[in-house]
PDB file of C-alpha atoms and ligand atoms in Angstrom:
ATOM      1  CA  MET B1241      26.850   0.095   4.117  1.00 70.00           C
ATOM      2  CA  PRO B1242      26.077  -3.141   2.259  1.00 91.00           C
ATOM      3  CA  VAL B1243      22.522  -3.837   1.146  1.00 96.00           C
ATOM      4  CA  ARG B1244      20.946  -6.590   3.227  1.00 97.00           C
ATOM      5  CA  SER B1245      17.780  -8.679   2.971  1.00 97.00           C
ATOM      6  CA  THR B1246      15.042  -8.218   5.582  1.00 97.00           C
ATOM      7  CA  GLU B1247      12.391 -10.538   7.056  1.00 97.00           C
ATOM      8  CA  TRP B1248       9.909  -8.983   4.575  1.00 98.00           C
ATOM      9  CA  GLU B1249      10.135 -10.698   1.201  1.00 98.00           C
ATOM     10  CA  GLY B1250      11.299  -8.353  -1.562  1.00 98.00           C
ATOM     11  CA  VAL B1251      12.295  -5.607   0.887  1.00 98.00           C
ATOM     12  CA  TYR B1252      15.954  -4.766   1.533  1.00 98.00           C
ATOM     13  CA  ALA B1253      17.733  -2.379   3.851  1.00 98.00           C
ATOM     14  CA  ASP B1254      20.747  -0.116   3.716  1.00 96.00           C
ATOM     15  CA  GLY B1255      21.462   1.346   7.158  1.00 95.00           C
ATOM     16  CA  PRO B1256      18.198   3.018   8.262  1.00 95.00           C
ATOM     17  CA  TRP B1257      16.732   2.948   4.738  1.00 97.00           C
ATOM     18  CA  LEU B1258      14.244   0.444   3.408  1.00 98.00           C
ATOM     19  CA  LEU B1259      14.780  -0.434  -0.263  1.00 98.00           C
ATOM     20  CA  THR B1260      13.034  -2.323  -3.038  1.00 98.00           C
ATOM     21  CA  ARG B1261      14.773  -3.677  -6.100  1.00 98.00           C
ATOM     22  CA  ASN B1262      14.115  -1.366  -9.034  1.00 98.00           C
ATOM     23  CA  LEU B1263      11.995  -3.061 -11.695  1.00 98.00           C
ATOM     24  CA  VAL B1264      13.000  -0.297 -14.133  1.00 98.00           C
ATOM     25  CA  PRO B1265      16.722   0.313 -13.601  1.00 97.00           C
ATOM     26  CA  GLY B1266      17.751   3.932 -13.955  1.00 97.00           C
ATOM     27  CA  ALA B1267      14.207   5.283 -13.459  1.00 98.00           C
ATOM     28  CA  VAL B1268      13.108   7.163 -10.335  1.00 98.00           C
ATOM     29  CA  VAL B1269       9.436   7.756  -9.507  1.00 98.00           C
ATOM     30  CA  TYR B1270       9.283  10.498  -6.868  1.00 97.00           C
ATOM     31  CA  GLY B1271      12.843  11.736  -6.479  1.00 97.00           C
ATOM     32  CA  GLU B1272      13.938   8.790  -4.318  1.00 98.00           C
ATOM     33  CA  GLY B1273      17.616   7.863  -4.151  1.00 97.00           C
ATOM     34  CA  LEU B1274      19.009   4.894  -6.057  1.00 98.00           C
ATOM     35  CA  VAL B1275      21.515   2.457  -4.563  1.00 97.00           C
ATOM     36  CA  ARG B1276      23.594   0.221  -6.809  1.00 97.00           C
ATOM     37  CA  GLU B1277      25.419  -2.834  -5.595  1.00 96.00           C
ATOM     38  CA  LYS B1278      26.872  -5.845  -7.404  1.00 93.00           C
ATOM     39  CA  GLY B1279      25.015  -5.127 -10.615  1.00 95.00           C
ATOM     40  CA  ARG B1280      21.668  -4.680  -8.845  1.00 97.00           C
ATOM     41  CA  GLU B1281      19.774  -1.443  -8.394  1.00 98.00           C
ATOM     42  CA  PHE B1282      17.531  -0.553  -5.459  1.00 98.00           C
ATOM     43  CA  ARG B1283      15.176   2.368  -4.746  1.00 98.00           C
ATOM     44  CA  ARG B1284      15.001   4.006  -1.341  1.00 98.00           C
ATOM     45  CA  TRP B1285      11.533   3.606   0.152  1.00 98.00           C
ATOM     46  CA  ASP B1286      10.680   6.683   2.204  1.00 98.00           C
ATOM     47  CA  ALA B1287       8.455   6.028   5.246  1.00 98.00           C
ATOM     48  CA  ASN B1288       7.543   9.712   5.325  1.00 98.00           C
ATOM     49  CA  ARG B1289       6.094   9.389   1.823  1.00 98.00           C
ATOM     50  CA  SER B1290       4.608   5.894   1.956  1.00 98.00           C
ATOM     51  CA  LYS B1291       2.294   4.453   4.616  1.00 98.00           C
ATOM     52  CA  LEU B1292       3.271   0.898   3.735  1.00 98.00           C
ATOM     53  CA  ALA B1293       6.937   1.686   4.426  1.00 98.00           C
ATOM     54  CA  ALA B1294       5.839   3.415   7.648  1.00 98.00           C
ATOM     55  CA  TYR B1295       3.932   0.248   8.613  1.00 98.00           C
ATOM     56  CA  LEU B1296       7.172  -1.742   8.337  1.00 98.00           C
ATOM     57  CA  LYS B1297       9.178   0.896  10.200  1.00 98.00           C
ATOM     58  CA  ARG B1298       6.623   0.695  13.022  1.00 98.00           C
ATOM     59  CA  GLY B1299       7.250  -3.026  13.341  1.00 97.00           C
ATOM     60  CA  GLY B1300       4.488  -4.375  11.088  1.00 97.00           C
ATOM     61  CA  ARG B1301       4.303  -8.168  11.368  1.00 96.00           C
ATOM     62  CA  VAL B1302       2.126  -9.102   8.421  1.00 98.00           C
ATOM     63  CA  TRP B1303       3.825  -9.191   5.028  1.00 98.00           C
ATOM     64  CA  PRO B1304       1.897 -11.168   2.395  1.00 98.00           C
ATOM     65  CA  PHE B1305       3.516  -9.536  -0.683  1.00 98.00           C
ATOM     66  CA  ARG B1306       5.225 -12.120  -2.899  1.00 98.00           C
ATOM     67  CA  PHE B1307       6.946 -12.128  -6.286  1.00 98.00           C
ATOM     68  CA  ARG B1308       3.744 -13.300  -8.016  1.00 98.00           C
ATOM     69  CA  SER B1309       1.027 -11.714  -5.831  1.00 98.00           C
ATOM     70  CA  SER B1310      -2.001 -10.012  -7.328  1.00 98.00           C
ATOM     71  CA  VAL B1311      -2.767  -6.782  -5.512  1.00 98.00           C
ATOM     72  CA  LEU B1312      -5.810  -4.521  -5.689  1.00 98.00           C
ATOM     73  CA  TYR B1313      -4.620  -1.041  -4.720  1.00 98.00           C
ATOM     74  CA  LEU B1314      -7.288   1.622  -4.025  1.00 98.00           C
ATOM     75  CA  GLY B1315      -6.296   5.295  -3.975  1.00 98.00           C
ATOM     76  CA  ALA B1316      -2.989   4.897  -5.779  1.00 98.00           C
ATOM     77  CA  GLY B1317      -2.402   8.655  -6.215  1.00 98.00           C
ATOM     78  CA  SER B1318       0.582   9.265  -8.485  1.00 98.00           C
ATOM     79  CA  GLY B1319       1.970   5.826  -7.709  1.00 98.00           C
ATOM     80  CA  THR B1320       4.565   6.453  -4.992  1.00 98.00           C
ATOM     81  CA  THR B1321       3.708   3.376  -2.914  1.00 98.00           C
ATOM     82  CA  ALA B1322       2.250   1.419  -5.839  1.00 98.00           C
ATOM     83  CA  SER B1323       5.650   1.620  -7.558  1.00 98.00           C
ATOM     84  CA  HIS B1324       7.333  -0.086  -4.604  1.00 98.00           C
ATOM     85  CA  VAL B1325       4.602  -2.753  -4.521  1.00 99.00           C
ATOM     86  CA  SER B1326       5.244  -3.210  -8.248  1.00 98.00           C
ATOM     87  CA  ASP B1327       8.965  -3.731  -7.467  1.00 98.00           C
ATOM     88  CA  VAL B1328       8.159  -6.384  -4.842  1.00 98.00           C
ATOM     89  CA  CYS B1329       5.447  -8.204  -6.808  1.00 98.00           C
ATOM     90  CA  ALA B1330       7.564  -8.058  -9.939  1.00 98.00           C
ATOM     91  CA  ASP B1331       5.943 -11.042 -11.635  1.00 98.00           C
ATOM     92  CA  GLY B1332       2.453 -10.379 -10.254  1.00 98.00           C
ATOM     93  CA  THR B1333      -0.150  -7.708 -10.927  1.00 98.00           C
ATOM     94  CA  VAL B1334      -0.851  -4.427  -9.167  1.00 98.00           C
ATOM     95  CA  THR B1335      -4.260  -3.104 -10.208  1.00 98.00           C
ATOM     96  CA  ALA B1336      -4.285   0.543  -9.158  1.00 98.00           C
ATOM     97  CA  VAL B1337      -7.595   2.425  -8.867  1.00 98.00           C
ATOM     98  CA  GLU B1338      -7.501   6.215  -8.668  1.00 98.00           C
ATOM     99  CA  ILE B1339     -10.344   8.738  -8.889  1.00 98.00           C
ATOM    100  CA  SER B1340      -8.418  11.924  -9.679  1.00 98.00           C
ATOM    101  CA  PRO B1341      -7.712  12.410 -13.419  1.00 98.00           C
ATOM    102  CA  ARG B1342      -4.586  14.433 -12.578  1.00 98.00           C
ATOM    103  CA  SER B1343      -3.040  11.650 -10.467  1.00 98.00           C
ATOM    104  CA  PHE B1344      -4.271   9.047 -12.935  1.00 98.00           C
ATOM    105  CA  ARG B1345      -2.183  10.662 -15.689  1.00 98.00           C
ATOM    106  CA  ASP B1346       0.963  10.071 -13.602  1.00 98.00           C
ATOM    107  CA  LEU B1347      -0.134   6.487 -12.919  1.00 98.00           C
ATOM    108  CA  LEU B1348      -0.701   5.884 -16.598  1.00 98.00           C
ATOM    109  CA  ALA B1349       2.796   7.166 -17.430  1.00 98.00           C
ATOM    110  CA  LEU B1350       4.225   4.911 -14.710  1.00 98.00           C
ATOM    111  CA  SER B1351       2.392   1.876 -16.088  1.00 98.00           C
ATOM    112  CA  GLU B1352       3.990   2.389 -19.489  1.00 98.00           C
ATOM    113  CA  LYS B1353       7.342   1.451 -17.914  1.00 97.00           C
ATOM    114  CA  ARG B1354       5.964  -1.096 -15.459  1.00 98.00           C
ATOM    115  CA  PRO B1355       4.108  -3.929 -17.181  1.00 97.00           C
ATOM    116  CA  ASN B1356       2.755  -5.331 -13.892  1.00 98.00           C
ATOM    117  CA  LEU B1357       0.974  -2.066 -13.010  1.00 98.00           C
ATOM    118  CA  VAL B1358      -2.592  -1.791 -14.359  1.00 98.00           C
ATOM    119  CA  PRO B1359      -4.134   1.646 -13.739  1.00 98.00           C
ATOM    120  CA  ILE B1360      -7.898   2.148 -13.586  1.00 98.00           C
ATOM    121  CA  LEU B1361      -9.539   5.575 -13.493  1.00 98.00           C
ATOM    122  CA  GLY B1362     -12.410   4.811 -11.159  1.00 97.00           C
ATOM    123  CA  ASP B1363     -14.195   5.262  -7.858  1.00 98.00           C
ATOM    124  CA  ALA B1364     -13.238   2.802  -5.126  1.00 98.00           C
ATOM    125  CA  ALA B1365     -16.693   3.319  -3.619  1.00 98.00           C
ATOM    126  CA  LYS B1366     -18.119   1.522  -6.672  1.00 97.00           C
ATOM    127  CA  PRO B1367     -16.234  -1.781  -6.889  1.00 97.00           C
ATOM    128  CA  GLU B1368     -18.892  -3.142  -9.244  1.00 96.00           C
ATOM    129  CA  SER B1369     -17.544  -0.732 -11.912  1.00 95.00           C
ATOM    130  CA  TYR B1370     -14.103  -2.431 -12.053  1.00 95.00           C
ATOM    131  CA  GLY B1371     -14.607  -5.742 -10.220  1.00 93.00           C
ATOM    132  CA  GLY B1372     -15.152  -7.690 -13.409  1.00 89.00           C
ATOM    133  CA  ARG B1373     -11.618  -6.807 -14.546  1.00 85.00           C
ATOM    134  CA  ILE B1374      -9.926  -8.081 -11.397  1.00 85.00           C
ATOM    135  CA  GLY B1375     -11.024 -11.527 -10.375  1.00 84.00           C
ATOM    136  CA  SER B1376      -9.929 -12.386  -6.882  1.00 94.00           C
ATOM    137  CA  ALA B1377      -6.889 -10.573  -5.439  1.00 98.00           C
ATOM    138  CA  ASP B1378      -4.354 -12.000  -2.951  1.00 98.00           C
ATOM    139  CA  ILE B1379      -4.005  -8.616  -1.269  1.00 98.00           C
ATOM    140  CA  LEU B1380      -6.264  -5.574  -0.928  1.00 98.00           C
ATOM    141  CA  TYR B1381      -4.535  -2.279  -0.089  1.00 98.00           C
ATOM    142  CA  GLN B1382      -6.561   0.879   0.497  1.00 98.00           C
ATOM    143  CA  ASP B1383      -5.374   4.444   1.076  1.00 98.00           C
ATOM    144  CA  VAL B1384      -8.190   6.755  -0.026  1.00 98.00           C
ATOM    145  CA  ALA B1385      -8.330   9.260   2.874  1.00 90.00           C
ATOM    146  CA  GLN B1386     -12.115   9.492   2.629  1.00 90.00           C
ATOM    147  CA  ARG B1387     -14.835   9.913   5.218  1.00 91.00           C
ATOM    148  CA  ASP B1388     -16.385   6.533   4.368  1.00 94.00           C
ATOM    149  CA  GLN B1389     -13.043   4.702   4.205  1.00 96.00           C
ATOM    150  CA  ASP B1390     -14.310   1.785   6.362  1.00 96.00           C
ATOM    151  CA  GLY B1391     -17.398   1.237   4.195  1.00 97.00           C
ATOM    152  CA  ILE B1392     -15.370   1.424   0.976  1.00 98.00           C
ATOM    153  CA  PHE B1393     -12.946  -1.167   2.340  1.00 98.00           C
ATOM    154  CA  LEU B1394     -15.740  -3.544   3.367  1.00 98.00           C
ATOM    155  CA  ARG B1395     -17.323  -3.345  -0.083  1.00 97.00           C
ATOM    156  CA  ASN B1396     -14.001  -4.137  -1.807  1.00 98.00           C
ATOM    157  CA  LEU B1397     -13.380  -7.176   0.385  1.00 97.00           C
ATOM    158  CA  ASP B1398     -15.618  -9.040  -2.070  1.00 96.00           C
ATOM    159  CA  LEU B1399     -12.708  -8.760  -4.524  1.00 97.00           C
ATOM    160  CA  LEU B1400     -10.234 -10.368  -2.079  1.00 97.00           C
ATOM    161  CA  ARG B1401      -9.793 -14.133  -2.084  1.00 97.00           C
ATOM    162  CA  SER B1402     -10.637 -16.186   0.956  1.00 97.00           C
ATOM    163  CA  GLY B1403      -7.567 -16.177   3.249  1.00 97.00           C
ATOM    164  CA  GLY B1404      -6.288 -13.021   1.521  1.00 98.00           C
ATOM    165  CA  ILE B1405      -4.865 -10.075   3.453  1.00 98.00           C
ATOM    166  CA  GLY B1406      -6.268  -6.542   3.506  1.00 98.00           C
ATOM    167  CA  PHE B1407      -4.465  -3.338   4.523  1.00 98.00           C
ATOM    168  CA  LEU B1408      -6.629  -0.359   5.422  1.00 98.00           C
ATOM    169  CA  MET B1409      -4.674   2.863   5.874  1.00 98.00           C
ATOM    170  CA  VAL B1410      -6.925   4.977   8.092  1.00 97.00           C
ATOM    171  CA  LYS B1411      -6.691   8.747   8.030  1.00 94.00           C
ATOM    172  CA  ALA B1412      -8.252   9.748  11.338  1.00 92.00           C
ATOM    173  CA  ARG B1413      -9.024  13.322  10.329  1.00 85.00           C
ATOM    174  CA  SER B1414     -10.887  12.172   7.220  1.00 81.00           C
ATOM    175  CA  ALA B1415     -13.217   9.991   9.257  1.00 77.00           C
ATOM    176  CA  ASP B1416     -13.933  12.542  11.992  1.00 77.00           C
ATOM    177  CA  VAL B1417     -12.088  15.851  12.425  1.00 83.00           C
ATOM    178  CA  SER B1418     -13.142  16.212  16.046  1.00 84.00           C
ATOM    179  CA  ALA B1419     -12.378  12.690  17.369  1.00 85.00           C
ATOM    180  CA  SER B1420      -8.909  11.702  18.600  1.00 91.00           C
ATOM    181  CA  PRO B1421      -6.998   9.415  16.215  1.00 93.00           C
ATOM    182  CA  PRO B1422      -6.987   6.445  18.680  1.00 94.00           C
ATOM    183  CA  THR B1423     -10.787   6.716  18.968  1.00 94.00           C
ATOM    184  CA  VAL B1424     -11.143   6.611  15.174  1.00 94.00           C
ATOM    185  CA  PHE B1425      -8.751   3.641  14.918  1.00 96.00           C
ATOM    186  CA  GLU B1426     -10.743   1.718  17.548  1.00 96.00           C
ATOM    187  CA  SER B1427     -13.982   2.486  15.738  1.00 96.00           C
ATOM    188  CA  THR B1428     -12.555   1.123  12.455  1.00 97.00           C
ATOM    189  CA  LYS B1429     -11.335  -2.064  14.153  1.00 98.00           C
ATOM    190  CA  ARG B1430     -14.760  -2.565  15.736  1.00 97.00           C
ATOM    191  CA  THR B1431     -16.571  -1.981  12.428  1.00 97.00           C
ATOM    192  CA  LEU B1432     -14.426  -4.639  10.727  1.00 97.00           C
ATOM    193  CA  SER B1433     -14.759  -7.145  13.572  1.00 97.00           C
ATOM    194  CA  ASP B1434     -18.530  -6.621  13.642  1.00 97.00           C
ATOM    195  CA  ALA B1435     -18.551  -7.484   9.925  1.00 96.00           C
ATOM    196  CA  GLY B1436     -16.872 -10.812  10.757  1.00 96.00           C
ATOM    197  CA  ILE B1437     -13.409  -9.769   9.507  1.00 97.00           C
ATOM    198  CA  GLU B1438     -10.478 -10.651  11.760  1.00 96.00           C
ATOM    199  CA  VAL B1439      -8.068  -7.800  12.537  1.00 98.00           C
ATOM    200  CA  ILE B1440      -4.623  -9.418  12.694  1.00 98.00           C
ATOM    201  CA  ASP B1441      -2.386  -6.374  13.162  1.00 98.00           C
ATOM    202  CA  PHE B1442      -2.578  -2.665  13.859  1.00 98.00           C
ATOM    203  CA  ARG B1443       0.161  -0.012  13.810  1.00 98.00           C
ATOM    204  CA  ASN B1444      -0.069   3.675  14.607  1.00 98.00           C
ATOM    205  CA  LEU B1445       2.040   5.234  11.846  1.00 98.00           C
ATOM    206  CA  LYS B1446       3.315   8.257  13.759  1.00 97.00           C
ATOM    207  CA  PRO B1447       5.849   9.877  13.589  1.00 97.00           C
ATOM    208  CA  PHE B1448       6.174   8.976   9.892  1.00 98.00           C
ATOM    209  CA  GLN B1449       2.520   9.678   9.051  1.00 95.00           C
ATOM    210  CA  ALA B1450       0.738  11.760  11.707  1.00 94.00           C
ATOM    211  CA  ASP B1451      -2.891  10.796  12.492  1.00 95.00           C
ATOM    212  CA  HIS B1452      -2.713   7.624  10.380  1.00 97.00           C
ATOM    213  CA  GLY B1453      -3.076   4.015  11.387  1.00 98.00           C
ATOM    214  CA  ALA B1454      -2.617   0.753   9.486  1.00 98.00           C
ATOM    215  CA  VAL B1455      -5.284  -1.896  10.125  1.00 98.00           C
ATOM    216  CA  VAL B1456      -4.490  -5.338   8.720  1.00 98.00           C
ATOM    217  CA  VAL B1457      -7.170  -8.008   8.287  1.00 98.00           C
ATOM    218  CA  GLN B1458      -7.479 -11.549   6.999  1.00 98.00           C
ATOM    219  CA  LYS B1459     -10.565 -12.556   5.058  1.00 97.00           C
ATOM    220  CA  PRO B1460     -12.170 -15.744   6.366  1.00 94.00           C
TER     221      PRO B1460
HETATM  222  C1  LIG N 882      -3.264   9.756   0.421  1.00 91.67           C
HETATM  223  S1  LIG N 882      -3.491   9.768  -1.306  1.00 91.67           S
HETATM  224  C2  LIG N 882      -2.747   8.277  -1.875  1.00 91.67           C
HETATM  225  C3  LIG N 882      -1.251   8.134  -1.764  1.00 91.67           C
HETATM  226  C4  LIG N 882      -0.772   6.799  -2.317  1.00 91.67           C
HETATM  227  N1  LIG N 882      -1.556   5.699  -1.795  1.00 91.67           N
HETATM  228  C5  LIG N 882       0.685   6.519  -2.027  1.00 91.67           C
HETATM  229  O1  LIG N 882       0.992   6.055  -0.927  1.00 91.67           O
HETATM  230  O2  LIG N 882       1.516   6.709  -2.912  1.00 91.67           O
HETATM  231  C6  LIG N 882      -5.187   9.317  -1.458  1.00 91.67           C
HETATM  232  C7  LIG N 882      -5.620   9.134  -2.891  1.00 91.67           C
HETATM  233  O3  LIG N 882      -6.911   8.517  -2.909  1.00 91.67           O
HETATM  234  C8  LIG N 882      -7.619   9.033  -4.013  1.00 91.67           C
HETATM  235  N2  LIG N 882      -9.038   8.772  -3.775  1.00 91.67           N
HETATM  236  C9  LIG N 882      -9.868   9.418  -2.927  1.00 91.67           C
HETATM  237  N3  LIG N 882     -11.113   8.900  -2.992  1.00 91.67           N
HETATM  238  C10 LIG N 882     -11.056   7.896  -3.895  1.00 91.67           C
HETATM  239  C11 LIG N 882     -12.023   6.989  -4.403  1.00 91.67           C
HETATM  240  N4  LIG N 882     -13.294   6.998  -3.975  1.00 91.67           N
HETATM  241  N5  LIG N 882     -11.623   6.097  -5.339  1.00 91.67           N
HETATM  242  C12 LIG N 882     -10.350   6.073  -5.785  1.00 91.67           C
HETATM  243  N6  LIG N 882      -9.393   6.921  -5.344  1.00 91.67           N
HETATM  244  C13 LIG N 882      -9.742   7.807  -4.411  1.00 91.67           C
HETATM  245  C14 LIG N 882      -7.215  10.498  -4.033  1.00 91.67           C
HETATM  246  O4  LIG N 882      -7.472  11.093  -5.286  1.00 91.67           O
HETATM  247  C15 LIG N 882      -5.735  10.422  -3.688  1.00 91.67           C
HETATM  248  O5  LIG N 882      -4.955  10.339  -4.853  1.00 91.67           O
END
């Protein structure tokens, strides 16, 4: 099937697959398939491995990622999703904060091939420790799977520019093992609204990512 553009800038599709254009042709990051067409190379973006791809598969409406965007990415892990964001924001910057030294090593190796990816070994709960290196981001993306994920997100909103877009990937079981996921999602939305932050989209990410929801906000 031919590769086609989608309504989301920098994201392509091939049949049921989402794709991003590979910034580092020939290199795979997590075993994803490569698709070559007319001298261009694309990487398959697996919604079962990436919550941002799952957000799109679930009909996500908000897509602020541009060629030159600056993104603050919290909880980058080994860089599965961050690598696709780095493909999309090819001429921008993806600052990726990760607390685990083991995952950080993978991120560091990834950044050696991807000049727009800037890894930081740090704690997203302490934005003051890396804030000075970031300035004001266009997009804040958080996927830390921590009990205090709402509070961490609110603190990092200081590093998002006015009018910027924030994505909070909520892991319901991290917040409260006994509450139902919809209850946790509602509680997160209320916490953000109470803090004066407008929630502009929400998607339950099942069946791609069980017990996860994507909350999207715009900073006033
Ligand atoms: C679900 S995994 C991230 C997967 C990744 N976002 C992706 O889609 O490719 C959550 C990550 O958050 C990291 N993490 C947890 N607490 C953190 C914190 N306070 N600061 C930074 N990273 C944190 C974990 O070490 C883990 O790598």
